[in-house]
Short mmCIF file of N, CA and C in Angstrom, two decimals:
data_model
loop_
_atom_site.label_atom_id
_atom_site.label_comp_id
_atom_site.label_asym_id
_atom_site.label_seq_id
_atom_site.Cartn_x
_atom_site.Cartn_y
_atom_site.Cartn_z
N UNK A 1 8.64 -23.94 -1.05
CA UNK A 1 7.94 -23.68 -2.28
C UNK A 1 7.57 -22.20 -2.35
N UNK A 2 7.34 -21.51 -3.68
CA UNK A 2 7.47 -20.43 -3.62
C UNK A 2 6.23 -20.26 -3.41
N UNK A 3 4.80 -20.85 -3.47
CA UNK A 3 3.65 -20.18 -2.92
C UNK A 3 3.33 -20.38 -1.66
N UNK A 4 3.88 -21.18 -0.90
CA UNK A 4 3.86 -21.00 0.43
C UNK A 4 4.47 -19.83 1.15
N UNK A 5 5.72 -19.75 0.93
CA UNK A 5 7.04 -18.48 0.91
C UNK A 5 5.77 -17.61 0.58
N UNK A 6 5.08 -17.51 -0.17
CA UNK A 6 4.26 -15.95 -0.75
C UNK A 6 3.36 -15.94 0.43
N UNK A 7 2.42 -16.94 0.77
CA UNK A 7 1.56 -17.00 1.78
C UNK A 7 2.14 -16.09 2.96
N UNK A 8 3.24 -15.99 3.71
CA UNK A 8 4.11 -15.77 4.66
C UNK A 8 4.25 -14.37 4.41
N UNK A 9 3.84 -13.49 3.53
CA UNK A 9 4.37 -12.39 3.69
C UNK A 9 2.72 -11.13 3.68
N UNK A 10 3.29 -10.51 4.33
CA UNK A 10 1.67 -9.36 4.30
C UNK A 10 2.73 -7.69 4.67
N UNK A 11 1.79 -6.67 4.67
CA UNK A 11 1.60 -5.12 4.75
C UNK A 11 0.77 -4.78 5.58
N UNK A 12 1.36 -4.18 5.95
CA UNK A 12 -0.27 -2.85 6.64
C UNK A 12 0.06 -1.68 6.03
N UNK A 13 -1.02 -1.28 5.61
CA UNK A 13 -1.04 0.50 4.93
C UNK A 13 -0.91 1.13 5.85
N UNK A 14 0.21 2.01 5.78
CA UNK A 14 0.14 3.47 6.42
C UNK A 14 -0.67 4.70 6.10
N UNK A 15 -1.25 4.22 5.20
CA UNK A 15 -2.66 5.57 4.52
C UNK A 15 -3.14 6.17 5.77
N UNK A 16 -3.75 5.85 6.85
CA UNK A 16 -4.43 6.62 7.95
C UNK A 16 -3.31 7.49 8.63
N UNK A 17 -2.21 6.93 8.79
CA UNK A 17 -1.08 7.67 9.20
C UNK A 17 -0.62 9.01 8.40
N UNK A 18 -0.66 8.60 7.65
CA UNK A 18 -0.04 9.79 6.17
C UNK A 18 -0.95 10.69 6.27
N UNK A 19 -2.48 10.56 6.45
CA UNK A 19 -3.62 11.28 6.21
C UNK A 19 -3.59 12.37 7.50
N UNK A 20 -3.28 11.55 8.81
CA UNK A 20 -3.13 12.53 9.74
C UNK A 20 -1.76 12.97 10.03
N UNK A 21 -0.63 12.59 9.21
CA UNK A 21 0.56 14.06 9.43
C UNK A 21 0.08 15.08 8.14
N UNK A 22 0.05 14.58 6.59
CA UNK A 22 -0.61 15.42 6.17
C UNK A 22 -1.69 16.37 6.78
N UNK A 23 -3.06 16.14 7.54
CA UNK A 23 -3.86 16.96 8.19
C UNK A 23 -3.40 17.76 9.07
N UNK A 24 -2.02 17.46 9.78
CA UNK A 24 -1.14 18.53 10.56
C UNK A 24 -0.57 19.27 9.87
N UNK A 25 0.35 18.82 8.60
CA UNK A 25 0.83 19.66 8.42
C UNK A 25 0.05 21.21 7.50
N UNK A 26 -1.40 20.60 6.74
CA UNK A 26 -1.93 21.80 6.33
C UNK A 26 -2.90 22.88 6.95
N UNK A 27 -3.11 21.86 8.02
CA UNK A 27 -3.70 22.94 9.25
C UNK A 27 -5.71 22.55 8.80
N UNK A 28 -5.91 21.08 8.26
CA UNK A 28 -7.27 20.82 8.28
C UNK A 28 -7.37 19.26 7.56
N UNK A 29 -8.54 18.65 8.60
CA UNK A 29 -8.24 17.57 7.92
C UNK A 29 -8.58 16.63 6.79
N UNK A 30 -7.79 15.84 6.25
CA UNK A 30 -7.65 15.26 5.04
C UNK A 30 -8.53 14.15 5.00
N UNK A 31 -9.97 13.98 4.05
CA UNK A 31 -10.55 13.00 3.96
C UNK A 31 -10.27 12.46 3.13
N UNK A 32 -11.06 11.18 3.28
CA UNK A 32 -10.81 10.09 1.76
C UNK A 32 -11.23 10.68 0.81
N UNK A 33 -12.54 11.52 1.10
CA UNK A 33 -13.15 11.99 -0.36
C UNK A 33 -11.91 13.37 -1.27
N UNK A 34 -11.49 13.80 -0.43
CA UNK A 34 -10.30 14.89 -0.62
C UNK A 34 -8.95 14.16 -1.38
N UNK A 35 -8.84 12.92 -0.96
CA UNK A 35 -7.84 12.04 -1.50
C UNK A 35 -8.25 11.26 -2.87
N UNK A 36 -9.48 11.41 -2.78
CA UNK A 36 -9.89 10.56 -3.79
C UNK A 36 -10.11 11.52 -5.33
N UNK A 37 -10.72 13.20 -5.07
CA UNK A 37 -10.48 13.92 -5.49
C UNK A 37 -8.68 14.21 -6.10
N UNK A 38 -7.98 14.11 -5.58
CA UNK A 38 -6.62 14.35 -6.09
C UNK A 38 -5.99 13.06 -6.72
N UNK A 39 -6.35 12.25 -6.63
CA UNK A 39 -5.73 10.80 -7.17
C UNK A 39 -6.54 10.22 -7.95
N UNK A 40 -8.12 10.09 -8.14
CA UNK A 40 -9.03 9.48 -8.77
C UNK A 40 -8.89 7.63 -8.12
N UNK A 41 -8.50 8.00 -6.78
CA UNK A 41 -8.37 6.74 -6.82
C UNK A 41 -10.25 6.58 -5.74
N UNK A 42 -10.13 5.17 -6.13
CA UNK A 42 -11.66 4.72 -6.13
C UNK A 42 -12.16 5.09 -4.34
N UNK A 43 -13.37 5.80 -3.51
CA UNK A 43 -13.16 5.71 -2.08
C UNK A 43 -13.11 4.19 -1.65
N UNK A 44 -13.92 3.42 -1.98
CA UNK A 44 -13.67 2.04 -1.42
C UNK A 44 -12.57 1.28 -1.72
N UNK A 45 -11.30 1.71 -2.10
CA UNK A 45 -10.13 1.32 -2.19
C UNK A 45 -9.26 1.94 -1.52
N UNK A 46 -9.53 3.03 -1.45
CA UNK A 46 -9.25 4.19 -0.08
C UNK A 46 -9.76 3.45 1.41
N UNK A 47 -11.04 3.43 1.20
CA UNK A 47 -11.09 2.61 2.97
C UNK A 47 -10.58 1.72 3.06
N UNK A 48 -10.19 0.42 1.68
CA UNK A 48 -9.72 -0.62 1.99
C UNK A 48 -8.04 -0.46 2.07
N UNK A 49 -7.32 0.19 1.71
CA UNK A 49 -5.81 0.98 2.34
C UNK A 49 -5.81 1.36 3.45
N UNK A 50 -7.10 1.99 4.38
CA UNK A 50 -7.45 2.35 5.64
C UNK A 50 -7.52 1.47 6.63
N UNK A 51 -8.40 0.31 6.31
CA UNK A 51 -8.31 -1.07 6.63
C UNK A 51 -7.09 -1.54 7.70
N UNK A 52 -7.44 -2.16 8.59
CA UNK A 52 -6.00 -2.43 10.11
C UNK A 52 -6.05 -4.06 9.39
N UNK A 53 -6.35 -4.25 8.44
CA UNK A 53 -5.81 -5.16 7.64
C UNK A 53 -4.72 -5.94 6.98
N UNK A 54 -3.87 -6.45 7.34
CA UNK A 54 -2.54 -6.67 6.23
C UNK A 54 -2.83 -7.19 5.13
N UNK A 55 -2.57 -6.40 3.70
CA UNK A 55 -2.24 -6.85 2.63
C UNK A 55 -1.32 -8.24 2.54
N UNK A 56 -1.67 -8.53 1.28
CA UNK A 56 -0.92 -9.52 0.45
C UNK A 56 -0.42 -9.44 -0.81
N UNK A 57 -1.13 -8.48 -1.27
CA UNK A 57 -0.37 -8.01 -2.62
C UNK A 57 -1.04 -6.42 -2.72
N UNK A 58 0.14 -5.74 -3.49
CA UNK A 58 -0.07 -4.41 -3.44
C UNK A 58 -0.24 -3.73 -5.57
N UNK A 59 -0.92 -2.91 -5.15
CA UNK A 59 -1.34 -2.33 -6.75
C UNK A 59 -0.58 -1.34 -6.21
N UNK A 60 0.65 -1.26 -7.16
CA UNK A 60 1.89 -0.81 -7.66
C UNK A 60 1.38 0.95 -7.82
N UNK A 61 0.61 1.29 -9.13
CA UNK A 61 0.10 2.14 -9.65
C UNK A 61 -0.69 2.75 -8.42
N UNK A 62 -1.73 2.42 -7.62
CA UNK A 62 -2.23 2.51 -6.48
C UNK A 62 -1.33 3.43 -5.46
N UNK A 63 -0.29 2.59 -5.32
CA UNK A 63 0.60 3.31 -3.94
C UNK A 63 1.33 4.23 -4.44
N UNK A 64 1.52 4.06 -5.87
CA UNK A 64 2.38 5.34 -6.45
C UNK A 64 1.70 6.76 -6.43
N UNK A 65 0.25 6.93 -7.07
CA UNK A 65 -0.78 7.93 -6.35
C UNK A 65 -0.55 8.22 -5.31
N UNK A 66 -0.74 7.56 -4.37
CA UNK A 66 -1.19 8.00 -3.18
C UNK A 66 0.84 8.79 -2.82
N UNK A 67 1.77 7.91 -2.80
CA UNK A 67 3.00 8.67 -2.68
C UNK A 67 3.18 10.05 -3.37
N UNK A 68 2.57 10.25 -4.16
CA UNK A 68 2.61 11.19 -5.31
C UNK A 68 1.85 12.53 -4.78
N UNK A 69 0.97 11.94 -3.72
CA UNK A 69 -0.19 12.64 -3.33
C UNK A 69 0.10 13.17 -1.15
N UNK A 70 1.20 12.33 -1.29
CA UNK A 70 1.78 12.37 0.23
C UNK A 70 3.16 12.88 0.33
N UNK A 71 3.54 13.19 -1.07
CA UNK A 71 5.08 13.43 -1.38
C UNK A 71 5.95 12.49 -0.53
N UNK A 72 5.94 11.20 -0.57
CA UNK A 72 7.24 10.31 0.02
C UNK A 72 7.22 8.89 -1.31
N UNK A 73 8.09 8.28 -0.46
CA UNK A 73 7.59 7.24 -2.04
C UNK A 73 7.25 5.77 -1.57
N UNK A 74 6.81 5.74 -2.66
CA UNK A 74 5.36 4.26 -2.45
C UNK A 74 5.67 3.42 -1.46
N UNK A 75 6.73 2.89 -1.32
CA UNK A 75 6.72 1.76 -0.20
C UNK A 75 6.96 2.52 1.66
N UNK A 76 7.16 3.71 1.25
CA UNK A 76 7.05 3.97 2.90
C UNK A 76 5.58 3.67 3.16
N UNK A 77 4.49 3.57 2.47
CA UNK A 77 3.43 3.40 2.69
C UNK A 77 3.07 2.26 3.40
N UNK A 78 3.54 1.38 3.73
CA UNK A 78 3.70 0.11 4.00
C UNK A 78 4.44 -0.22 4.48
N UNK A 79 4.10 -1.31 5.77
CA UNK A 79 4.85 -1.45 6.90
C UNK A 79 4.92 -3.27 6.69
N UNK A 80 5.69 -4.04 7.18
CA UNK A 80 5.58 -5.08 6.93
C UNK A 80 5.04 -5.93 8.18
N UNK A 81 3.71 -7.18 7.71
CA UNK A 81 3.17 -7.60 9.13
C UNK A 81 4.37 -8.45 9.39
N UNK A 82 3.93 -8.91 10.79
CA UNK A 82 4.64 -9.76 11.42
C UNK A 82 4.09 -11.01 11.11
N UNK A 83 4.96 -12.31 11.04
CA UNK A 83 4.18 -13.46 10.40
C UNK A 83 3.82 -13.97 11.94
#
């Protein structure tokens, strides 16, 4: 069934990752509030991308910012959990 099949699938954000090669590569490091500044994206949606959490569903518009803001594109952001 397809909502079971949906149950079965999750993410982990690579946001903390991105944040510290970005912070290497500009030579200082990159906070949420700095990210949140360039994207308008909300901070408590920022920590919750930070989160060692796996997703279940992803805001599209969300990861496109942040790719936009990491120069790679949206789904490298995201790693897939293991079921």
């Amino acid at each position: 069934m397809v909502d079971s099949e949906q149950e079965q699938y999750a993410v982990y954000s690579l946001l903390s990752d991105y944040m510290s090669k970005k912070s290497r590569e500009v030579g200082h490091t990159i906070t949420r509030d700095e990210v949140h500044q360039a994207t308008g994206i909300d901070p408590s949606t920022l920590s919750r991308y930070r989160s060692p959490e796996p997703f279940k569903k992803i805001d599209v518009s969300i990861a496109m910012k942040l790719a936009e803001f990491f120069e790679c594109e949206w789904w490298e952001l995201f790693q897939k959990a293991n079921s």
